[in-house]
Amino acid sequence: MTIDLVVHCSKVHVYDGWCETASREGDHSPKNRSEGLLHSGDRCLAVVTGSKCEFLGLMECVRVNTRIRFILLEGLRTSWPICMGYFPIGLAFGVLGQKAGLNPFQIGMMSLLVFAGSSQFIAVSMLSSGAEVMSIAMTTFVINLRHFLMSSSLVVYLQQAGWKFLSAFAYGITDESFAVNMTRFRANEWGKYRALAVNQWANAAWVASTVIGGMGGEFIPAGSFGIDYALSAMFIALLVFQLRGRIYVMTALLAGVLAVALALLIPGNSYVVLASLLAATAGFALKKYAQKKKGIHV
Amino acid sequence: MSETSYLLVVLSMGVVTYVPRWFPLFFLAQRRLPMWLIEWLDLIPAAILSALIFPDLFTANDPRQLELFQIKSLVAVPTLLFSLKTKSLGGTVVVGMSLYWVAGKLMG
């Protein structure tokens, strides 16, 4: 079990068995209630471990010195499948950008400011065909609207976080980081800073791979070692982690079938949002119906 | 295309992408969410993951066509079984990639 942070127990907010926010002993101002404020040698009253807050009596904080390194390493250990999966896609994007007449700096700038793969591909092909700024922005908006749903889902685990943290965290919400962080949060073994580290490692891999692609990535053989399948395999595993009962399996199956049907009917990627909304609502209705009918929990 | 108009494109893309990511976090984080919303949101990750994976595995081409049996979907079966058995994220990624690589060599 890893020790996340050492905190004053009375200030620990417990949310669904998950401890969050802390303050130094004697420090009661609400604005200072965040993980990062502890320093080595601060005297604290409890430790927060993965899922529970333990009272240990007055003790010294000793983990703090290594906290940043610990957070970055944990983030890397968790995000490597994303980073690996991004590489072939990022290289391909860089090559496409280069062919459309963009230099590596311009490619990197788009990856840094937008950080959303599929919309970047579409934007570059729209740029090559001479589309207007307005229509590129509208298309990007529609493609990336699905993050709204992911962000709403993540917020359950980020209650009490400050606006600065949330504004930084929002930047890194992608299909992949959402899925990985959600799984770890769900297992009660995750903290917001490690989630942020996952976002930023993935971001670094994305920016780096697109820039490398823009510098001549076509020399790297496509399809090496099945790396093109990294993200698909990762999503399969993450879906398995989400299936914690019959209602999740039914919701997932319904979403999958709906998504395929909608993907065949409507061009673009609005099928993700539509299928997810419909399936989650149907799953929710089914759960309520079953609870009412039999008085049992599905 | 000029440097400034490219910058304008990228900036506007950045803004319209960032806002939907930021809005729910910013406006819901300090609120007590109603129980029904939490329960509904609880089903969203499974739904989104499925909605992302299924079309990826079972459709191909542009415009998309139904393609139930292709390397991607066939490799998904042992990958899924491995994942169910081991519950290992890293292992599943490595196994999936290896199988896809081998299948590509054999069938492609």
GROMACS .gro file of C-alpha atoms in nm, chain A:
model
  298
    1MET     CA    1   0.000   0.000   0.000
    2THR     CA    2   0.135   0.338  -0.090
    3ILE     CA    3   0.125   0.636   0.137
    4ASP     CA    4  -0.020   0.924  -0.054
    5LEU     CA    5   0.014   1.210   0.182
    6VAL     CA    6   0.033   1.287   0.545
    7VAL     CA    7  -0.246   1.505   0.671
    8HIS     CA    8  -0.433   1.653   0.959
    9CYS     CA    9  -0.714   1.407   1.007
   10SER     CA   10  -0.983   1.652   1.105
   11LYS     CA   11  -0.944   1.825   0.770
   12VAL     CA   12  -0.968   1.513   0.559
   13HIS     CA   13  -1.277   1.498   0.353
   14VAL     CA   14  -1.395   1.144   0.295
   15TYR     CA   15  -1.587   1.092  -0.023
   16ASP     CA   16  -1.715   0.744  -0.099
   17GLY     CA   17  -1.433   0.593   0.099
   18TRP     CA   18  -1.175   0.801  -0.076
   19CYS     CA   19  -0.974   1.060   0.111
   20GLU     CA   20  -0.903   1.393  -0.045
   21THR     CA   21  -0.773   1.730   0.062
   22ALA     CA   22  -0.546   1.790   0.351
   23SER     CA   23  -0.393   2.068   0.545
   24ARG     CA   24  -0.091   2.117   0.760
   25GLU     CA   25  -0.143   2.098   1.130
   26GLY     CA   26  -0.278   2.425   1.257
   27ASP     CA   27  -0.344   2.552   0.909
   28HIS     CA   28  -0.717   2.592   0.880
   29SER     CA   29  -0.766   2.838   0.600
   30PRO     CA   30  -0.976   2.670   0.331
   31LYS     CA   31  -0.764   2.797   0.046
   32ASN     CA   32  -0.464   2.607   0.173
   33ARG     CA   33  -0.642   2.275   0.172
   34SER     CA   34  -0.456   2.090  -0.095
   35GLU     CA   35  -0.218   1.800  -0.121
   36GLY     CA   36   0.082   1.998  -0.223
   37LEU     CA   37   0.113   2.213   0.086
   38LEU     CA   38   0.286   1.964   0.311
   39HIS     CA   39   0.656   1.995   0.363
   40SER     CA   40   0.906   1.755   0.503
   41GLY     CA   41   0.918   1.785   0.878
   42ASP     CA   42   0.563   1.919   0.912
   43ARG     CA   43   0.389   1.761   1.204
   44CYS     CA   44   0.078   1.578   1.101
   45LEU     CA   45  -0.192   1.370   1.255
   46ALA     CA   46  -0.278   1.103   1.002
   47VAL     CA   47  -0.182   0.940   0.678
   48VAL     CA   48  -0.401   0.892   0.380
   49THR     CA   49  -0.334   0.564   0.210
   50GLY     CA   50  -0.489   0.442  -0.111
   51SER     CA   51  -0.843   0.414   0.013
   52LYS     CA   52  -0.867   0.513   0.376
   53CYS     CA   53  -0.767   0.773   0.624
   54GLU     CA   54  -0.581   0.630   0.920
   55PHE     CA   55  -0.518   0.804   1.246
   56LEU     CA   56  -0.162   0.745   1.350
   57GLY     CA   57  -0.106   1.001   1.620
   58LEU     CA   58   0.125   1.296   1.587
   59MET     CA   59   0.403   1.215   1.345
   60GLU     CA   60   0.645   1.376   1.109
   61CYS     CA   61   0.591   1.391   0.739
   62VAL     CA   62   0.869   1.198   0.579
   63ARG     CA   63   0.735   1.113   0.234
   64VAL     CA   64   0.703   1.467   0.117
   65ASN     CA   65   1.051   1.505  -0.026
   66THR     CA   66   0.988   1.233  -0.278
   67ARG     CA   67   0.629   1.327  -0.350
   68ILE     CA   68   0.676   1.490  -0.686
   69ARG     CA   69   0.901   1.215  -0.811
   70PHE     CA   70   0.663   0.956  -0.672
   71ILE     CA   71   0.367   1.118  -0.844
   72LEU     CA   72   0.548   1.145  -1.177
   73LEU     CA   73   0.667   0.785  -1.161
   74GLU     CA   74   0.325   0.652  -1.067
   75GLY     CA   75   0.180   0.856  -1.353
   76LEU     CA   76   0.431   0.711  -1.596
   77ARG     CA   77   0.377   0.355  -1.474
   78THR     CA   78   0.007   0.400  -1.533
   79SER     CA   79   0.019   0.590  -1.860
   80TRP     CA   80   0.278   0.394  -2.059
   81PRO     CA   81   0.020   0.206  -2.268
   82ILE     CA   82  -0.127   0.543  -2.371
   83CYS     CA   83   0.213   0.689  -2.452
   84MET     CA   84   0.308   0.385  -2.658
   85GLY     CA   85  -0.024   0.383  -2.838
   86TYR     CA   86   0.005   0.752  -2.921
   87PHE     CA   87   0.338   0.712  -3.097
   88PRO     CA   88   0.229   0.553  -3.427
   89ILE     CA   89  -0.072   0.784  -3.445
   90GLY     CA   90   0.137   1.088  -3.360
   91LEU     CA   91   0.399   0.998  -3.621
   92ALA     CA   92   0.126   0.952  -3.881
   93PHE     CA   93  -0.020   1.290  -3.790
   94GLY     CA   94   0.321   1.454  -3.817
   95VAL     CA   95   0.377   1.304  -4.161
   96LEU     CA   96   0.035   1.420  -4.275
   97GLY     CA   97   0.104   1.768  -4.142
   98GLN     CA   98   0.438   1.781  -4.321
   99LYS     CA   99   0.269   1.681  -4.647
  100ALA     CA  100   0.015   1.959  -4.594
  101GLY     CA  101   0.303   2.206  -4.576
  102LEU     CA  102   0.333   2.254  -4.199
  103ASN     CA  103   0.672   2.269  -4.029
  104PRO     CA  104   0.749   2.070  -3.711
  105PHE     CA  105   0.701   2.379  -3.497
  106GLN     CA  106   0.352   2.441  -3.636
  107ILE     CA  107   0.266   2.074  -3.593
  108GLY     CA  108   0.385   2.076  -3.232
  109MET     CA  109   0.191   2.394  -3.165
  110MET     CA  110  -0.133   2.234  -3.279
  111SER     CA  111  -0.067   1.923  -3.071
  112LEU     CA  112   0.007   2.138  -2.768
  113LEU     CA  113  -0.287   2.376  -2.800
  114VAL     CA  114  -0.552   2.129  -2.914
  115PHE     CA  115  -0.437   1.786  -2.789
  116ALA     CA  116  -0.714   1.585  -2.952
  117GLY     CA  117  -0.602   1.337  -3.216
  118SER     CA  118  -0.891   1.279  -3.451
  119SER     CA  119  -0.987   1.647  -3.471
  120GLN     CA  120  -0.626   1.735  -3.559
  121PHE     CA  121  -0.624   1.490  -3.848
  122ILE     CA  122  -0.947   1.634  -3.981
  123ALA     CA  123  -0.829   1.993  -3.932
  124VAL     CA  124  -0.512   1.930  -4.132
  125SER     CA  125  -0.701   1.774  -4.419
  126MET     CA  126  -0.946   2.067  -4.409
  127LEU     CA  127  -0.652   2.309  -4.414
  128SER     CA  128  -0.509   2.141  -4.723
  129SER     CA  129  -0.840   2.178  -4.900
  130GLY     CA  130  -0.849   2.547  -4.809
  131ALA     CA  131  -1.131   2.550  -4.550
  132GLU     CA  132  -1.223   2.863  -4.351
  133VAL     CA  133  -1.118   2.911  -3.987
  134MET     CA  134  -1.481   2.912  -3.881
  135SER     CA  135  -1.569   2.579  -4.037
  136ILE     CA  136  -1.254   2.415  -3.897
  137ALA     CA  137  -1.340   2.545  -3.550
  138MET     CA  138  -1.702   2.425  -3.575
  139THR     CA  139  -1.595   2.079  -3.690
  140THR     CA  140  -1.338   2.057  -3.411
  141PHE     CA  141  -1.598   2.159  -3.156
  142VAL     CA  142  -1.841   1.889  -3.263
  143ILE     CA  143  -1.574   1.617  -3.276
  144ASN     CA  144  -1.446   1.701  -2.930
  145LEU     CA  145  -1.780   1.751  -2.760
  146ARG     CA  146  -1.756   1.397  -2.622
  147HIS     CA  147  -1.501   1.524  -2.368
  148PHE     CA  148  -1.790   1.707  -2.202
  149LEU     CA  149  -1.934   1.372  -2.100
  150MET     CA  150  -1.598   1.243  -1.977
  151SER     CA  151  -1.534   1.556  -1.777
  152SER     CA  152  -1.880   1.527  -1.615
  153SER     CA  153  -1.801   1.171  -1.522
  154LEU     CA  154  -1.460   1.254  -1.373
  155VAL     CA  155  -1.600   1.535  -1.161
  156VAL     CA  156  -1.740   1.284  -0.913
  157TYR     CA  157  -1.382   1.207  -0.811
  158LEU     CA  158  -1.258   1.565  -0.818
  159GLN     CA  159  -1.499   1.726  -0.578
  160GLN     CA  160  -1.329   1.983  -0.356
  161ALA     CA  161  -1.045   2.042  -0.600
  162GLY     CA  162  -0.966   2.406  -0.659
  163TRP     CA  163  -1.035   2.590  -0.982
  164LYS     CA  164  -0.667   2.618  -1.073
  165PHE     CA  165  -0.618   2.245  -1.049
  166LEU     CA  166  -0.938   2.175  -1.240
  167SER     CA  167  -0.845   2.418  -1.515
  168ALA     CA  168  -0.508   2.248  -1.557
  169PHE     CA  169  -0.661   1.901  -1.536
  170ALA     CA  170  -0.928   1.979  -1.797
  171TYR     CA  171  -0.659   2.037  -2.059
  172GLY     CA  172  -0.548   1.674  -2.053
  173ILE     CA  173  -0.885   1.496  -2.070
  174THR     CA  174  -0.877   1.262  -2.369
  175ASP     CA  175  -1.050   0.931  -2.446
  176GLU     CA  176  -0.741   0.749  -2.324
  177SER     CA  177  -0.651   0.945  -2.011
  178PHE     CA  178  -1.017   0.950  -1.911
  179ALA     CA  179  -1.041   0.571  -1.935
  180VAL     CA  180  -0.720   0.508  -1.743
  181ASN     CA  181  -0.785   0.763  -1.467
  182MET     CA  182  -1.147   0.659  -1.426
  183THR     CA  183  -1.044   0.298  -1.374
  184ARG     CA  184  -0.789   0.391  -1.110
  185PHE     CA  185  -1.024   0.633  -0.932
  186ARG     CA  186  -1.292   0.369  -0.930
  187ALA     CA  187  -1.058   0.123  -0.763
  188ASN     CA  188  -1.003   0.377  -0.484
  189GLU     CA  189  -0.633   0.378  -0.544
  190TRP     CA  190  -0.583   0.710  -0.715
  191GLY     CA  191  -0.514   1.073  -0.632
  192LYS     CA  192  -0.579   1.382  -0.835
  193TYR     CA  193  -0.213   1.471  -0.883
  194ARG     CA  194  -0.130   1.127  -1.019
  195ALA     CA  195  -0.428   1.162  -1.252
  196LEU     CA  196  -0.285   1.492  -1.369
  197ALA     CA  197   0.053   1.323  -1.420
  198VAL     CA  198  -0.113   1.064  -1.644
  199ASN     CA  199  -0.269   1.343  -1.851
  200GLN     CA  200   0.061   1.522  -1.890
  201TRP     CA  201   0.271   1.216  -1.976
  202ALA     CA  202   0.023   1.133  -2.248
  203ASN     CA  203   0.036   1.495  -2.362
  204ALA     CA  204   0.417   1.487  -2.378
  205ALA     CA  205   0.411   1.164  -2.580
  206TRP     CA  206   0.157   1.312  -2.819
  207VAL     CA  207   0.344   1.638  -2.877
  208ALA     CA  208   0.680   1.460  -2.914
  209SER     CA  209   0.552   1.195  -3.155
  210THR     CA  210   0.375   1.446  -3.379
  211VAL     CA  211   0.685   1.667  -3.395
  212ILE     CA  212   0.906   1.366  -3.478
  213GLY     CA  213   0.659   1.267  -3.747
  214GLY     CA  214   0.677   1.620  -3.886
  215MET     CA  215   1.055   1.595  -3.905
  216GLY     CA  216   1.045   1.294  -4.131
  217GLY     CA  217   0.862   1.013  -3.953
  218GLU     CA  218   0.786   0.831  -4.276
  219PHE     CA  219   1.125   0.662  -4.237
  220ILE     CA  220   0.997   0.468  -3.938
  221PRO     CA  221   0.835   0.148  -4.069
  222ALA     CA  222   0.459   0.146  -4.016
  223GLY     CA  223   0.298  -0.132  -3.817
  224SER     CA  224   0.611  -0.245  -3.630
  225PHE     CA  225   0.545  -0.494  -3.349
  226GLY     CA  226   0.171  -0.450  -3.371
  227ILE     CA  227   0.201  -0.110  -3.207
  228ASP     CA  228  -0.105   0.003  -3.405
  229TYR     CA  229  -0.308  -0.224  -3.181
  230ALA     CA  230  -0.181  -0.080  -2.851
  231LEU     CA  231  -0.475   0.155  -2.794
  232SER     CA  232  -0.736  -0.100  -2.903
  233ALA     CA  233  -0.593  -0.356  -2.659
  234MET     CA  234  -0.577  -0.097  -2.385
  235PHE     CA  235  -0.942  -0.001  -2.435
  236ILE     CA  236  -1.041  -0.368  -2.425
  237ALA     CA  237  -0.867  -0.413  -2.089
  238LEU     CA  238  -1.014  -0.091  -1.951
  239LEU     CA  239  -1.362  -0.195  -2.060
  240VAL     CA  240  -1.315  -0.525  -1.879
  241PHE     CA  241  -1.229  -0.333  -1.561
  242GLN     CA  242  -1.553  -0.139  -1.593
  243LEU     CA  243  -1.771  -0.450  -1.611
  244ARG     CA  244  -1.835  -0.492  -1.242
  245GLY     CA  245  -2.187  -0.631  -1.262
  246ARG     CA  246  -2.466  -0.730  -1.496
  247ILE     CA  247  -2.592  -0.376  -1.541
  248TYR     CA  248  -2.250  -0.259  -1.665
  249VAL     CA  249  -2.225  -0.551  -1.910
  250MET     CA  250  -2.571  -0.477  -2.048
  251THR     CA  251  -2.500  -0.104  -2.077
  252ALA     CA  252  -2.169  -0.173  -2.251
  253LEU     CA  253  -2.317  -0.420  -2.497
  254LEU     CA  254  -2.600  -0.184  -2.580
  255ALA     CA  255  -2.358   0.106  -2.626
  256GLY     CA  256  -2.137  -0.105  -2.852
  257VAL     CA  257  -2.418  -0.223  -3.076
  258LEU     CA  258  -2.571   0.125  -3.093
  259ALA     CA  259  -2.231   0.278  -3.171
  260VAL     CA  260  -2.171   0.039  -3.460
  261ALA     CA  261  -2.519   0.103  -3.599
  262LEU     CA  262  -2.485   0.481  -3.566
  263ALA     CA  263  -2.129   0.476  -3.704
  264LEU     CA  264  -2.262   0.309  -4.017
  265LEU     CA  265  -2.553   0.551  -4.050
  266ILE     CA  266  -2.395   0.888  -3.967
  267PRO     CA  267  -2.058   1.011  -4.091
  268GLY     CA  268  -1.825   1.172  -3.836
  269ASN     CA  269  -1.784   1.058  -3.477
  270SER     CA  270  -2.103   1.178  -3.309
  271TYR     CA  271  -2.187   0.810  -3.264
  272VAL     CA  272  -1.968   0.803  -2.950
  273VAL     CA  273  -2.172   1.061  -2.762
  274LEU     CA  274  -2.511   0.947  -2.893
  275ALA     CA  275  -2.454   0.578  -2.820
  276SER     CA  276  -2.308   0.649  -2.473
  277LEU     CA  277  -2.594   0.878  -2.370
  278LEU     CA  278  -2.861   0.638  -2.494
  279ALA     CA  279  -2.702   0.329  -2.344
  280ALA     CA  280  -2.627   0.487  -2.004
  281THR     CA  281  -2.983   0.619  -1.984
  282ALA     CA  282  -3.127   0.282  -2.079
  283GLY     CA  283  -2.899   0.110  -1.829
  284PHE     CA  284  -3.002   0.353  -1.558
  285ALA     CA  285  -3.373   0.301  -1.634
  286LEU     CA  286  -3.323  -0.074  -1.630
  287LYS     CA  287  -3.146  -0.059  -1.296
  288LYS     CA  288  -3.424   0.151  -1.142
  289TYR     CA  289  -3.687  -0.078  -1.288
  290ALA     CA  290  -3.517  -0.388  -1.147
  291GLN     CA  291  -3.477  -0.225  -0.807
  292LYS     CA  292  -3.845  -0.132  -0.799
  293LYS     CA  293  -3.965  -0.467  -0.924
  294LYS     CA  294  -3.769  -0.699  -0.701
  295GLY     CA  295  -3.628  -0.469  -0.442
  296ILE     CA  296  -3.282  -0.595  -0.529
  297HIS     CA  297  -2.967  -0.428  -0.648
  298VAL     CA  298  -2.838  -0.524  -0.989
   0.00000   0.00000   0.00000
